[in-house]
Amino acid sequence: MVEDIRTVVAAAPLFSPLTPWGKPMSVRMTSAGRYGWYSDRKGYRYAERHPEGGDWPPIPAQVLAIWHRLVGTARDPDCCLVNVYGEAARMGLHQDRDEADFSWPVLSISLGDDARFRIGGTERGGRTESVWLRSGDVLILGGAARLAYHGVDRIAPGTSMLLPGSGRINLTLRVVD
Ligand code: SIN
Ligand code: FE2
């Protein structure tokens, strides 16, 4: 799967999106699928093209196979967001709510170093708890948890030997429209 992600990144280079407040995110990103997730001063959204203009590459078959097994074959995800975490990268608490239909779950795959994932309820500022996600873990936000606030406090560099050096890749599959 890491080889497949390298192919995606070769076709659609990683970039650091700006938050709507103009700050570059510490996580580098790209996408595969019909849509890619994108952010800049105009806000969070899905884009039909990479910021440099090309189409997003197809979602790798092995990645789709996990969706088929755990979510089903009725509908394929439109987007596979590729998040690349360096040693100091983190992701603030947020909801995934740029999609049109929240009845489809969000499926995420962790590869590489362990990450302390934080999850709360559907209200900002509510109680949260954390769990370490390890390489190969698959997490589904669905049903009552579809709009749960979540984020990544930190990664633990060097806890996995999957990627050269250290780092973490998270793949997030979502139905968009
Ligand atoms: C995300 O919420 O976009 C990423 C979550 C993760 O990296 O595990
Ligand atoms: Fe998210």
Short mmCIF file of C-alpha atoms and ligand atoms in Angstrom, two decimals:
data_model
loop_
_atom_site.label_atom_id
_atom_site.label_comp_id
_atom_site.label_asym_id
_atom_site.label_seq_id
_atom_site.Cartn_x
_atom_site.Cartn_y
_atom_site.Cartn_z
CA MET A 1 0.00 0.00 0.00
CA VAL A 2 2.89 2.38 0.70
CA GLU A 3 4.11 1.75 -2.87
CA ASP A 4 0.63 2.64 -4.15
CA ILE A 5 0.74 5.87 -2.16
CA ARG A 6 4.12 6.72 -3.66
CA THR A 7 2.52 6.38 -7.11
CA VAL A 8 -0.32 8.70 -6.05
CA VAL A 9 2.17 11.27 -4.69
CA ALA A 10 4.27 11.09 -7.88
CA ALA A 11 1.17 12.01 -9.93
CA ALA A 12 -0.28 14.51 -7.43
CA PRO A 13 2.52 16.08 -5.37
CA LEU A 14 2.09 16.75 -1.65
CA PHE A 15 1.27 20.30 -0.59
CA SER A 16 0.67 22.10 2.72
CA PRO A 17 -2.83 23.57 2.64
CA LEU A 18 -3.49 26.91 4.31
CA THR A 19 -6.15 27.08 6.97
CA PRO A 20 -8.95 29.59 6.30
CA TRP A 21 -7.00 31.79 8.78
CA GLY A 22 -3.96 31.72 6.48
CA LYS A 23 -1.68 29.44 8.50
CA PRO A 24 -0.01 26.49 6.69
CA MET A 25 -1.07 23.13 8.11
CA SER A 26 1.73 21.03 9.59
CA VAL A 27 0.40 17.95 7.77
CA ARG A 28 1.23 17.67 4.05
CA MET A 29 -1.55 16.35 1.84
CA THR A 30 -2.67 15.14 -1.53
CA SER A 31 -5.63 13.07 -2.72
CA ALA A 32 -6.75 10.33 -5.06
CA GLY A 33 -10.22 9.90 -6.53
CA ARG A 34 -12.86 12.06 -8.21
CA TYR A 35 -12.31 14.80 -5.66
CA GLY A 36 -9.42 15.99 -3.56
CA TRP A 37 -9.77 17.77 -0.27
CA TYR A 38 -8.36 21.28 -0.32
CA SER A 39 -8.13 24.33 1.91
CA ASP A 40 -6.97 27.92 1.59
CA ARG A 41 -8.17 31.34 2.73
CA LYS A 42 -11.45 30.69 0.91
CA GLY A 43 -12.18 27.76 3.23
CA TYR A 44 -12.32 23.98 3.35
CA ARG A 45 -13.70 22.25 0.27
CA TYR A 46 -13.35 19.50 -2.28
CA ALA A 47 -11.66 20.31 -5.58
CA GLU A 48 -11.90 18.44 -8.87
CA ARG A 49 -8.25 19.17 -9.64
CA HIS A 50 -4.90 19.25 -7.89
CA PRO A 51 -3.81 22.85 -7.05
CA GLU A 52 -1.19 22.57 -9.85
CA GLY A 53 -3.97 21.73 -12.31
CA GLY A 54 -3.83 17.98 -12.95
CA ASP A 55 -6.50 15.37 -12.31
CA TRP A 56 -6.30 13.44 -9.05
CA PRO A 57 -5.01 9.90 -9.68
CA PRO A 58 -7.33 6.93 -9.11
CA ILE A 59 -7.80 5.47 -5.64
CA PRO A 60 -5.48 2.42 -5.41
CA ALA A 61 -7.30 -0.93 -5.68
CA GLN A 62 -5.92 -2.25 -2.39
CA VAL A 63 -7.22 0.80 -0.57
CA LEU A 64 -10.65 0.47 -2.21
CA ALA A 65 -10.70 -3.21 -1.20
CA ILE A 66 -10.66 -2.21 2.48
CA TRP A 67 -13.66 0.06 1.92
CA HIS A 68 -15.47 -2.74 0.06
CA ARG A 69 -14.83 -5.14 2.91
CA LEU A 70 -15.74 -2.86 5.82
CA VAL A 71 -18.29 -0.45 4.35
CA GLY A 72 -19.65 -2.35 1.35
CA THR A 73 -19.82 -2.22 -2.42
CA ALA A 74 -23.00 -0.12 -2.84
CA ARG A 75 -20.95 2.99 -3.39
CA ASP A 76 -17.25 3.69 -3.75
CA PRO A 77 -15.61 6.59 -1.93
CA ASP A 78 -15.04 9.71 -4.06
CA CYS A 79 -11.93 10.81 -2.25
CA CYS A 80 -8.91 9.21 -0.66
CA LEU A 81 -7.16 11.98 1.25
CA VAL A 82 -3.48 11.25 1.86
CA ASN A 83 -2.17 12.96 5.01
CA VAL A 84 1.58 12.82 5.61
CA TYR A 85 2.78 13.56 9.14
CA GLY A 86 6.40 14.47 9.84
CA GLU A 87 7.76 14.26 13.37
CA ALA A 88 6.19 17.52 14.54
CA ALA A 89 2.93 17.40 12.57
CA ARG A 90 -0.41 17.38 14.31
CA MET A 91 -4.02 17.97 13.44
CA GLY A 92 -6.34 20.12 15.53
CA LEU A 93 -9.78 18.94 16.60
CA HIS A 94 -12.29 19.22 13.77
CA GLN A 95 -15.39 17.58 12.30
CA ASP A 96 -15.39 16.07 8.79
CA ARG A 97 -18.35 17.96 7.41
CA ASP A 98 -17.52 19.05 3.87
CA GLU A 99 -19.46 16.10 2.44
CA ALA A 100 -23.07 16.15 1.21
CA ASP A 101 -24.38 12.98 2.88
CA PHE A 102 -23.34 12.07 6.42
CA SER A 103 -25.01 8.67 6.19
CA TRP A 104 -21.78 7.44 4.55
CA PRO A 105 -19.04 6.70 7.07
CA VAL A 106 -15.48 8.02 7.03
CA LEU A 107 -12.88 5.25 6.90
CA SER A 108 -9.28 5.98 7.83
CA ILE A 109 -6.18 3.80 7.55
CA SER A 110 -3.04 4.44 9.60
CA LEU A 111 0.42 3.58 8.24
CA GLY A 112 3.81 4.15 9.83
CA ASP A 113 4.44 5.73 13.21
CA ASP A 114 1.91 5.57 16.04
CA ALA A 115 -0.36 8.57 16.47
CA ARG A 116 -2.27 9.76 19.51
CA PHE A 117 -5.74 10.21 18.07
CA ARG A 118 -8.20 12.31 20.05
CA ILE A 119 -11.94 11.91 19.75
CA GLY A 120 -14.86 13.68 21.41
CA GLY A 121 -18.53 14.10 20.77
CA THR A 122 -20.38 16.24 18.27
CA GLU A 123 -20.11 19.47 20.29
CA ARG A 124 -16.96 21.57 20.20
CA GLY A 125 -15.41 21.84 23.66
CA GLY A 126 -16.94 18.61 24.98
CA ARG A 127 -15.15 15.79 26.74
CA THR A 128 -12.54 13.96 24.64
CA GLU A 129 -10.52 10.80 24.99
CA SER A 130 -7.44 9.55 23.19
CA VAL A 131 -6.34 6.28 21.65
CA TRP A 132 -3.03 5.36 20.01
CA LEU A 133 -3.50 4.43 16.35
CA ARG A 134 -0.87 2.02 15.09
CA SER A 135 0.26 1.05 11.62
CA GLY A 136 -2.44 -1.04 9.96
CA ASP A 137 -5.25 0.22 12.17
CA VAL A 138 -8.48 1.12 10.40
CA LEU A 139 -10.86 3.54 12.06
CA ILE A 140 -14.44 4.17 10.98
CA LEU A 141 -16.39 7.27 11.96
CA GLY A 142 -19.96 6.27 11.24
CA GLY A 143 -23.46 6.43 12.65
CA ALA A 144 -23.58 8.60 15.78
CA ALA A 145 -19.79 9.11 15.51
CA ARG A 146 -19.86 10.41 11.92
CA LEU A 147 -19.66 14.02 13.07
CA ALA A 148 -17.51 13.44 16.16
CA TYR A 149 -14.75 15.97 16.72
CA HIS A 150 -11.36 14.34 16.20
CA GLY A 151 -7.72 15.19 15.66
CA VAL A 152 -4.16 13.99 16.12
CA ASP A 153 -2.27 15.27 19.21
CA ARG A 154 1.08 14.01 18.04
CA ILE A 155 2.90 11.15 16.42
CA ALA A 156 5.54 9.03 18.18
CA PRO A 157 8.53 9.18 15.78
CA GLY A 158 10.36 5.94 15.19
CA THR A 159 7.67 3.58 16.51
CA SER A 160 7.25 1.91 13.11
CA MET A 161 9.78 0.79 10.51
CA LEU A 162 7.31 0.87 7.65
CA LEU A 163 8.44 4.23 6.29
CA PRO A 164 12.09 5.25 5.84
CA GLY A 165 13.18 7.47 8.73
CA SER A 166 10.05 8.33 10.63
CA GLY A 167 6.62 9.60 9.80
CA ARG A 168 3.02 8.61 9.44
CA ILE A 169 0.60 8.35 6.54
CA ASN A 170 -3.12 8.47 7.10
CA LEU A 171 -5.54 7.64 4.30
CA THR A 172 -9.09 8.93 4.69
CA LEU A 173 -11.84 7.60 2.41
CA ARG A 174 -15.05 9.58 2.03
CA VAL A 175 -18.14 9.77 -0.14
CA VAL A 176 -18.29 13.43 -1.16
CA ASP A 177 -21.38 14.28 -3.23
C1 SIN B 1 -8.06 13.57 9.65
O1 SIN B 1 -8.93 13.69 10.48
O2 SIN B 1 -8.11 14.13 8.54
C2 SIN B 1 -6.84 12.71 9.90
C3 SIN B 1 -6.95 11.78 11.02
C4 SIN B 1 -5.70 10.95 11.20
O3 SIN B 1 -4.63 11.36 10.70
O4 SIN B 1 -5.76 9.87 11.81
FE FE2 B 2 -10.88 14.44 9.92
#
